[in-house]
């Protein structure tokens, strides 16, 4: 969070090849989540990655506040087990989801030796259908994505923050992931 | 006392006919008329939990909440007194505050700018000349609800004749005292809250907090994800010392981990969980070993759930608050708490937040499974609404404990019988 970026063209165009790769990864992730392909979803994250759904709309102090989700690798792995093992009644009977991720705003593209890092904001609209009812989940996303030097197959998410527009209000208990 | 519970015999002309000692009508979850009656006879008469004192840390702080379906503001006025005010302007009825919490000098209605003090008194009316001879300010305070607190738990009631809060809490007070010991010698404070909705009746949730029977079934996925020590701690299903007491007034306490019912009772023989080794080391830099042991041993809260009729439970390490919205809609809050102590304890509270997130909230490893179970109850109850819902588990092995409280195993439905007994009393015709 405090490292000085090595290269910050402002504003970064969405046509920047690094941004294009990051957008493609975000879309790939969205599809895996809609298909409940959680094992493959997990493999998109680095070991040191965090996956966060905060409650406080403005906080960056996820450690010191209560979140809906604040997963490191260990929690993420357990969550995937929960979603896939068949013992969680909420996951077995989860809503079907279709999400659209768009309105991309590249925040920064930085290029240290180990690979380029892209910070990308976007909007996500998710429609969940369960038991004759559609629920709407609207959120701002922020992905921090590390591009692999040897091609898109190795691109990984370092942090994902999902800020629901109604994070401070009552949301339904979910059997899927955002 | 073996009884035939298969018949549809929970019918009758009055609400009270729908509840028997061992069964209640499914209609209790689905009938909108009953719901309306519950709002007036229960939620406008009982003491309803509205806040924890830590949410109102100083004069001028407030939070918005509800008593039943009525919006209220809970404030701490200039003198430090906690007030509960109906959130309804005395002029034409607008809500005077839409912020969930904050700090203010008072509340000014956005419509015609009548302004009220933190104690609800009407202070100012713009262009007052039109009101000459027709407006007496002192008669037009925001309506105040009786507000009393015990052990940091703040309750309000719309009934001016309600019994004193301490009488209403009765034998539950001991358990409130015990619950607050998880502060480890410090007061308890609110750390944050999860809010979620479920499309079902409020009583389904009320039952759940005293339902030990569902735990290993519904929470299998959570059990699989915690370490062996934590899972072991929750192995109350087959522990004969794990019991539920009916405390009277509709309240009950379910002791899942009796060894942690009174956290001050510690002979030092129980090892601290290995998962907290890092935390113990960090705390030991500034705190003495006894203090460290106290806060770390309380990491999972107390070993019981205290269910207070009608809307709050003190559940292991958090408060669980329910708000009825409609006959088939309820909002639940899971309020995370921790010790309110010196900055060294921030590490304790961070760890408590992670434990809370692991189980609770709309994406926890426990709550969504509970909610799925409740959703199923609501949907199933639509079939034959007069067919009974059974609350008879363990009634044949229920005995009075030393204090005279009806007591049975932790997996028994003693707590539900307590709550429905109170429901029947309050819903009966006077
Ligand atoms: S409605 Fe509040 S001032 Fe008129
Ligand atoms: Fe549960």
XYZ file of C-alpha atoms and ligand atoms in Angstrom:
613
model
C 0.000 0.000 0.000
C 2.884 2.369 0.701
C 5.377 1.362 -2.052
C 5.926 4.191 -4.484
C 4.609 3.213 -7.901
C 7.366 3.030 -10.508
C 5.154 4.148 -13.363
C 1.806 5.848 -13.021
C 0.553 7.197 -16.315
C -2.509 9.280 -15.468
C -5.107 8.460 -16.509
C -4.347 4.889 -17.561
C -6.284 4.031 -20.709
C -8.340 0.828 -20.649
C -6.586 -0.078 -23.894
C -3.243 -0.373 -22.111
C -2.200 -4.006 -22.756
C -1.628 -4.606 -19.022
C -5.117 -3.291 -18.243
C -6.646 -5.451 -20.964
C -5.100 -8.530 -19.376
C -6.361 -7.497 -15.946
C -9.880 -6.971 -17.272
C -9.800 -10.391 -18.883
C -8.823 -11.938 -15.564
C -11.688 -10.151 -13.770
C -14.110 -11.476 -16.361
C -12.672 -14.975 -16.078
C -13.119 -14.795 -12.323
C -16.724 -13.608 -12.697
C -17.562 -16.552 -14.899
C -15.963 -19.076 -12.552
C -17.978 -17.666 -9.650
C -21.229 -17.778 -11.609
C -20.478 -21.398 -12.489
C -19.620 -22.151 -8.850
C -16.254 -23.457 -10.054
C -14.694 -22.605 -6.721
C -11.555 -24.735 -6.960
C -10.553 -23.031 -10.188
C -11.574 -19.675 -8.721
C -9.260 -20.213 -5.759
C -6.353 -20.923 -8.082
C -6.640 -17.357 -9.452
C -5.408 -15.969 -6.123
C -1.828 -15.673 -4.906
C -0.906 -17.227 -1.578
C -0.626 -13.821 0.047
C -3.906 -12.577 -1.431
C -6.863 -11.259 0.527
C -10.494 -11.460 -0.504
C -12.575 -8.891 1.363
C -16.219 -7.878 1.595
C -16.154 -5.005 4.117
C -19.152 -3.601 5.961
C -17.787 -0.080 6.514
C -17.953 1.515 3.048
C -14.876 3.681 3.554
C -12.491 1.519 5.522
C -9.136 0.238 4.369
C -8.455 -1.142 7.848
C -9.960 -4.557 7.227
C -7.968 -6.027 10.096
C -9.394 -3.682 12.703
C -13.045 -3.690 11.594
C -15.784 -6.249 11.185
C -16.182 -7.486 7.599
C -18.633 -9.796 5.912
C -15.656 -11.654 4.476
C -11.967 -11.212 5.200
C -10.142 -14.229 3.820
C -6.482 -15.033 3.662
C -5.272 -18.197 1.901
C -6.266 -20.443 4.805
C -9.796 -19.072 5.122
C -10.208 -19.043 1.345
C -9.243 -22.678 1.144
C -11.683 -23.597 3.937
C -14.386 -21.548 2.264
C -13.894 -23.447 -0.979
C -14.139 -26.732 0.917
C -17.350 -25.465 2.504
C -18.777 -24.438 -0.866
C -17.910 -27.726 -2.551
C -18.016 -30.514 0.030
C -21.803 -30.826 0.090
C -22.332 -30.406 3.853
C -23.319 -26.735 3.834
C -27.049 -26.626 3.186
C -26.815 -23.007 2.065
C -24.197 -23.895 -0.561
C -25.968 -27.023 -1.760
C -29.146 -25.026 -2.326
C -27.462 -21.798 -3.384
C -29.050 -19.273 -5.685
C -27.969 -19.312 -9.315
C -26.136 -16.128 -10.162
C -25.370 -14.071 -13.219
C -23.056 -11.130 -12.784
C -21.940 -8.339 -15.044
C -18.650 -6.591 -14.345
C -18.047 -3.367 -16.227
C -17.284 0.382 -15.868
C -13.595 -0.404 -15.507
C -11.355 2.333 -14.177
C -7.662 1.493 -14.179
C -6.244 3.059 -11.057
C -2.598 2.268 -11.589
C -0.184 0.145 -13.575
C 3.119 -0.367 -11.853
C 5.986 -2.406 -13.135
C 8.487 -3.838 -10.708
C 10.907 -6.524 -11.902
C 8.749 -9.446 -10.695
C 5.811 -8.517 -12.948
C 3.417 -5.709 -13.579
C 0.731 -4.949 -11.017
C -2.590 -3.455 -12.064
C -5.122 -1.888 -9.732
C -8.513 -1.897 -11.384
C -11.844 -0.606 -10.157
C -15.111 -1.775 -11.629
C -18.839 -2.080 -11.045
C -20.540 -5.408 -10.506
C -24.236 -6.093 -10.831
C -25.186 -9.564 -9.730
C -28.617 -11.092 -10.034
C -29.252 -14.114 -7.843
C -32.202 -16.368 -8.456
C -33.562 -18.748 -5.866
C -37.045 -20.046 -5.110
C -38.930 -17.869 -7.574
C -37.180 -14.721 -6.517
C -34.504 -12.492 -8.011
C -32.210 -10.654 -5.610
C -30.026 -7.792 -6.784
C -26.502 -7.263 -5.459
C -24.704 -4.103 -6.583
C -21.067 -3.509 -5.704
C -17.940 -1.553 -6.452
C -14.981 -3.866 -6.967
C -11.304 -3.194 -6.654
C -8.850 -5.780 -7.914
C -5.113 -5.719 -7.437
C -3.752 -8.017 -10.110
C -0.210 -9.282 -10.650
C 0.587 -10.022 -14.282
C 2.942 -12.921 -14.909
C 6.048 -12.238 -17.008
C 5.365 -15.323 -19.141
C 1.789 -14.705 -20.212
C -1.830 -14.362 -19.059
C -2.141 -17.947 -17.798
C -0.036 -16.977 -14.802
C -1.891 -13.735 -13.956
C -3.133 -13.740 -10.368
C -5.294 -11.688 -8.006
C -3.464 -10.224 -5.018
C -6.442 -8.462 -3.500
C -10.134 -8.187 -4.218
C -12.351 -5.805 -2.293
C -16.111 -5.982 -2.835
C -17.969 -2.922 -1.559
C -21.692 -3.597 -1.629
C -23.831 -0.470 -2.000
C -25.924 -1.787 0.897
C -23.075 -3.149 2.988
C -24.311 -1.360 6.117
C -27.873 -2.462 5.639
C -29.413 -5.926 5.866
C -28.507 -8.247 3.000
C -29.813 -11.792 2.533
C -27.629 -14.616 3.837
C -25.856 -15.916 0.752
C -24.858 -19.357 -0.405
C -22.609 -18.011 -3.166
C -19.581 -15.729 -3.410
C -19.329 -12.171 -4.672
C -46.701 -37.858 30.185
C -46.690 -39.385 26.755
C -48.940 -37.382 24.495
C -50.297 -37.735 21.028
C -48.807 -34.900 19.073
C -49.930 -36.030 15.665
C -53.348 -34.391 15.647
C -54.226 -30.927 14.416
C -55.405 -29.800 17.838
C -53.779 -26.400 18.038
C -56.801 -24.548 16.748
C -59.343 -22.363 18.456
C -60.872 -18.926 18.480
C -58.114 -17.092 20.350
C -54.393 -16.750 19.800
C -53.756 -18.471 23.106
C -55.451 -21.634 21.801
C -52.685 -22.006 19.241
C -50.013 -22.772 21.818
C -49.896 -25.834 24.043
C -47.175 -27.012 26.372
C -45.623 -29.310 23.781
C -46.702 -27.937 20.416
C -47.686 -24.749 18.600
C -49.698 -24.193 15.429
C -47.785 -23.683 12.180
C -50.055 -20.663 11.698
C -47.882 -18.851 14.208
C -45.402 -18.324 11.372
C -47.823 -17.510 8.565
C -50.900 -15.666 9.829
C -50.690 -11.885 9.222
C -53.435 -11.168 11.765
C -51.509 -12.945 14.481
C -48.481 -10.905 13.508
C -50.392 -7.635 13.969
C -51.538 -8.836 17.366
C -47.978 -9.762 18.338
C -46.785 -6.284 17.469
C -49.276 -4.674 19.856
C -49.499 -7.284 22.586
C -45.852 -8.312 22.736
C -43.603 -5.720 21.098
C -45.519 -2.715 22.457
C -45.697 -4.111 25.985
C -42.518 -6.034 26.648
C -39.086 -4.621 27.360
C -37.403 -4.611 23.956
C -33.606 -4.476 23.673
C -32.507 -1.286 21.893
C -28.790 -0.758 22.544
C -25.650 -1.601 24.436
C -24.326 1.306 26.504
C -21.016 1.244 24.568
C -22.950 2.350 21.479
C -23.766 5.592 23.329
C -20.319 6.491 24.643
C -21.016 10.100 25.570
C -23.564 12.944 25.646
C -24.883 13.647 22.166
C -24.347 10.147 20.789
C -27.326 8.362 19.332
C -28.415 5.336 17.330
C -31.556 4.627 15.312
C -33.395 1.378 15.818
C -36.896 -0.014 16.258
C -39.220 -1.168 19.000
C -41.318 -3.697 17.149
C -42.048 -1.894 13.902
C -41.849 1.590 15.390
C -38.738 3.592 14.541
C -36.952 5.064 17.569
C -33.803 7.022 18.337
C -31.786 6.040 21.380
C -29.810 9.015 22.670
C -27.538 9.979 25.503
C -28.638 13.434 26.549
C -26.507 16.233 27.977
C -26.836 14.888 31.498
C -25.683 11.450 30.354
C -29.096 9.877 30.629
C -30.098 7.345 27.979
C -33.420 8.108 26.276
C -35.518 6.310 23.730
C -37.570 8.658 21.536
C -40.116 7.817 18.869
C -38.612 8.925 15.572
C -41.678 10.906 14.557
C -41.995 14.662 14.448
C -44.829 16.038 16.543
C -45.844 18.446 13.752
C -46.846 16.315 10.800
C -45.107 13.068 11.512
C -41.847 13.121 9.525
C -38.960 11.059 10.822
C -36.481 13.440 12.429
C -33.363 11.268 12.049
C -32.326 8.829 9.319
C -28.715 8.285 10.376
C -27.961 4.823 11.798
C -25.752 6.328 14.493
C -23.748 9.436 15.234
C -23.271 12.471 17.405
C -25.639 15.452 17.464
C -26.772 18.393 19.551
C -30.359 17.531 18.845
C -32.631 16.691 15.939
C -34.127 19.145 13.495
C -37.011 17.891 11.412
C -36.185 18.375 7.711
C -39.753 19.259 6.748
C -40.575 22.495 8.638
C -37.529 22.597 10.911
C -39.052 21.996 14.295
C -36.059 21.253 16.469
C -35.781 18.871 19.396
C -33.183 18.371 22.103
C -31.399 15.094 22.821
C -33.984 14.471 25.527
C -36.766 14.924 22.968
C -37.939 18.354 24.191
C -39.273 20.659 21.484
C -36.859 23.589 21.462
C -37.765 25.710 18.486
C -40.439 26.295 15.884
C -39.710 28.592 12.899
C -42.028 31.570 12.230
C -43.781 31.063 15.545
C -46.334 33.855 15.080
C -48.847 31.491 13.435
C -48.817 29.425 16.599
C -49.774 32.154 19.021
C -52.224 30.747 21.507
C -52.393 27.317 19.872
C -49.048 25.679 20.643
C -47.591 24.713 23.977
C -44.005 23.559 23.357
C -43.738 21.528 26.508
C -46.615 19.291 25.381
C -44.912 18.470 22.124
C -41.709 16.610 22.987
C -40.804 13.640 20.853
C -42.622 10.774 22.538
C -40.358 9.206 25.160
C -40.382 5.513 25.857
C -39.535 4.189 29.281
C -35.873 3.224 29.097
C -33.946 1.176 31.641
C -30.712 -0.754 31.504
C -29.077 -3.660 33.226
C -25.479 -4.810 32.850
C -24.970 -2.476 29.887
C -28.041 -3.825 28.070
C -30.495 -1.008 27.311
C -34.180 -1.828 26.933
C -37.200 0.321 26.136
C -40.919 -0.251 26.394
C -43.959 1.499 24.979
C -45.988 0.369 27.978
C -46.004 3.007 30.726
C -47.275 0.356 33.158
C -44.703 -2.310 32.372
C -43.036 -3.986 35.327
C -39.543 -2.636 36.147
C -36.815 -3.990 33.848
C -35.117 -5.854 36.681
C -38.342 -7.673 37.485
C -38.815 -8.536 33.820
C -35.268 -9.914 33.600
C -35.641 -11.803 36.880
C -33.300 -14.783 37.064
C -31.781 -13.897 33.695
C -29.786 -11.169 35.460
C -27.249 -13.627 36.862
C -26.574 -14.816 33.330
C -26.202 -11.288 31.980
C -23.608 -10.702 34.713
C -21.816 -13.888 33.707
C -21.990 -13.066 30.016
C -20.211 -9.756 30.539
C -17.295 -11.535 32.211
C -15.926 -12.264 28.752
C -14.483 -8.761 28.956
C -11.831 -10.480 31.076
C -12.070 -7.879 33.828
C -12.788 -5.010 31.407
C -16.210 -3.797 30.325
C -17.604 -5.188 27.102
C -17.988 -2.988 24.011
C -19.604 -3.353 20.598
C -17.012 -3.959 17.841
C -19.286 -4.137 14.806
C -22.410 -5.755 13.472
C -23.649 -7.994 10.706
C -27.150 -7.339 9.444
C -29.108 -9.781 7.360
C -32.678 -10.465 6.379
C -34.514 -13.703 6.206
C -37.888 -14.261 4.664
C -39.495 -15.886 7.625
C -41.227 -15.273 10.916
C -39.336 -13.785 13.864
C -40.180 -16.688 16.171
C -38.234 -19.111 13.975
C -35.118 -17.142 14.877
C -36.152 -16.786 18.523
C -36.316 -20.593 18.704
C -32.986 -21.062 16.971
C -30.891 -19.440 19.686
C -32.127 -22.057 22.115
C -32.004 -24.951 19.647
C -29.011 -27.121 20.529
C -30.460 -29.970 18.508
C -29.669 -28.456 15.083
C -26.037 -27.686 15.715
C -24.099 -30.706 14.415
C -26.494 -31.140 11.502
C -26.740 -27.587 10.198
C -23.232 -26.525 11.198
C -21.353 -29.527 9.907
C -19.486 -27.400 7.409
C -18.372 -24.962 10.141
C -17.359 -27.849 12.422
C -15.216 -29.250 9.612
C -13.440 -25.909 9.208
C -12.429 -25.205 12.815
C -9.531 -26.783 14.647
C -10.058 -29.925 16.706
C -9.947 -28.036 20.004
C -12.762 -25.707 19.019
C -14.824 -28.566 17.621
C -14.217 -30.505 20.830
C -15.391 -27.573 22.906
C -18.665 -27.698 20.985
C -19.221 -31.429 21.550
C -22.178 -30.748 23.821
C -24.561 -33.083 22.026
C -23.552 -36.048 24.134
C -22.494 -34.188 27.280
C -25.045 -34.856 30.043
C -23.913 -31.760 31.985
C -24.873 -29.520 29.054
C -28.392 -28.384 29.927
C -31.025 -25.757 29.197
C -32.898 -23.954 31.989
C -36.230 -22.190 31.704
C -35.513 -18.982 33.658
C -39.081 -17.694 33.745
C -40.624 -14.663 31.923
C -39.979 -16.475 28.613
C -36.202 -16.350 29.082
C -33.951 -19.395 28.981
C -30.297 -20.275 29.060
C -28.653 -23.058 27.091
C -25.322 -24.135 28.577
C -23.300 -25.687 25.757
C -19.931 -25.571 27.492
C -20.751 -25.683 31.213
C -17.062 -25.296 32.146
C -17.247 -21.811 30.578
C -20.571 -20.757 32.096
C -18.806 -18.722 34.750
C -15.501 -17.564 33.314
C -14.301 -16.523 36.790
C -14.453 -20.184 37.849
C -11.035 -21.246 36.608
C -8.830 -23.689 38.480
C -6.048 -23.152 35.948
C -6.074 -26.751 34.735
C -7.567 -26.064 31.340
C -4.857 -25.328 28.756
C -5.367 -22.307 26.482
C -6.050 -23.235 22.873
C -2.877 -23.614 20.824
C -4.297 -21.425 18.063
C -3.915 -18.428 20.402
C -0.209 -19.045 21.151
C 0.851 -16.034 19.069
C -1.681 -13.808 20.766
C -0.598 -14.975 24.231
C 2.976 -14.118 23.370
C 2.010 -10.676 22.078
C -0.105 -9.874 25.145
C 2.491 -11.183 27.571
C 4.797 -8.322 26.611
C 2.634 -5.944 28.656
C 0.055 -7.940 30.648
C 0.609 -10.299 33.543
C -0.091 -14.008 32.959
C -3.376 -14.023 34.890
C -4.768 -11.125 32.842
C -3.632 -12.753 29.593
C -5.256 -16.027 30.571
C -8.496 -14.272 31.401
C -8.964 -12.546 28.061
C -7.690 -15.451 25.972
C -9.808 -18.028 27.765
C -12.835 -15.845 26.930
C -11.960 -15.686 23.230
C -14.991 -17.735 22.196
C -17.206 -15.880 24.658
C -19.121 -17.662 27.357
C -20.261 -21.264 27.176
C -23.956 -20.429 26.951
C -26.704 -18.750 24.986
C -29.076 -16.605 27.035
C -32.344 -16.093 25.209
C -34.306 -13.030 26.353
C -37.909 -12.850 25.222
C -38.780 -11.308 22.821
C -35.908 -9.868 20.775
C -32.346 -10.366 22.011
C -30.046 -13.159 22.911
C -26.608 -13.076 24.439
C -25.019 -15.812 22.463
C -21.542 -17.108 23.388
C -19.514 -14.142 22.079
C -22.081 -11.775 20.561
C -25.561 -10.287 20.783
C -28.186 -11.576 18.423
C -31.012 -9.117 17.882
C -34.151 -9.765 15.908
C -36.555 -7.257 14.405
C -39.895 -8.387 13.054
C -40.708 -6.605 9.783
C -43.672 -8.637 8.532
C -45.182 -12.021 9.286
C -42.679 -13.549 6.866
C -39.794 -11.113 7.098
C -37.264 -10.583 9.869
C -34.040 -8.615 10.150
C -31.283 -10.066 12.306
C -28.209 -8.369 13.727
C -25.184 -10.257 14.963
C -23.325 -7.753 17.124
C -19.663 -8.524 17.731
C -18.333 -7.586 21.172
C -14.983 -7.561 22.925
C -13.175 -6.154 25.946
C -13.060 -2.363 26.240
C -9.546 -2.063 27.624
C -6.104 -0.599 26.949
C -4.708 -0.559 23.368
C -2.849 -3.833 23.979
C -6.232 -5.511 23.816
C -6.724 -4.419 20.202
C -5.022 -7.683 19.271
C -7.647 -9.570 21.273
C -10.448 -7.714 19.548
C -8.958 -8.264 16.088
C -8.859 -11.989 16.814
C -12.431 -11.860 18.115
C -13.535 -10.124 14.911
C -11.989 -12.937 12.848
C -13.752 -15.588 14.953
C -17.025 -13.685 14.525
C -16.570 -13.388 10.744
C -15.800 -17.097 10.500
C -19.272 -18.125 11.693
C -21.526 -15.076 11.547
C -22.955 -12.778 8.965
C -24.389 -13.205 5.494
C -21.189 -14.896 4.234
C -20.107 -16.685 7.411
C -19.630 -20.430 7.682
C -22.658 -20.767 9.970
C -25.282 -18.063 9.441
C -26.218 -18.867 5.825
C -26.860 -22.473 6.838
C -29.057 -21.383 9.742
C -30.921 -19.030 7.421
C -31.504 -21.835 4.939
C -33.006 -23.942 7.728
C -35.305 -21.090 8.792
C -36.353 -20.429 5.198
C -37.349 -24.086 4.938
C -39.453 -23.816 8.094
C -41.304 -20.800 6.737
C -41.981 -22.496 3.404
C -42.967 -25.799 4.955
C -45.312 -24.169 7.464
C -47.463 -23.023 4.542
C -48.584 -26.636 4.303
C -51.415 -27.346 6.752
C -50.917 -24.249 8.931
C -52.914 -25.808 11.763
C -50.698 -28.865 11.935
C -48.544 -28.620 15.047
C -44.913 -27.566 15.230
C -43.387 -29.811 17.874
C -41.563 -28.401 20.856
C -41.797 -31.540 22.990
C -38.218 -32.817 22.785
C -37.033 -33.737 26.270
C -40.246 -32.828 28.047
C -40.270 -36.264 29.735
C -36.750 -35.759 31.082
C -37.267 -32.164 32.169
C -36.772 -31.649 35.920
C -36.511 -28.661 38.206
C -32.892 -27.759 38.990
C -31.720 -26.624 42.439
C -33.155 -23.137 41.796
C -36.469 -24.553 40.672
C -35.943 -23.845 36.964
C -37.332 -26.486 34.588
C -34.181 -28.041 33.142
C -33.466 -30.623 30.475
C -30.629 -31.543 28.136
C -29.087 -28.839 25.952
C -30.568 -30.476 22.853
C -34.071 -30.348 24.355
C -36.733 -27.798 23.569
C -37.042 -26.393 27.094
C -36.109 -22.868 25.965
C -38.766 -22.872 23.250
C -41.367 -24.070 25.715
C -40.347 -21.166 27.966
C -40.696 -18.621 25.157
C -44.033 -19.940 23.917
C -45.354 -20.040 27.478
C -44.687 -16.308 27.691
C -46.107 -15.756 24.209
C -49.324 -17.463 25.278
C -49.515 -15.312 28.398
C -49.004 -12.051 26.527
C -51.275 -12.981 23.610
C -54.118 -14.142 25.856
C -57.143 -11.885 26.217
C -57.027 -9.676 29.257
S -43.277 17.506 9.977
Fe -41.640 17.966 11.270
S -41.598 20.109 11.262
Fe -43.294 19.657 10.026
Fe -27.331 -22.382 14.187
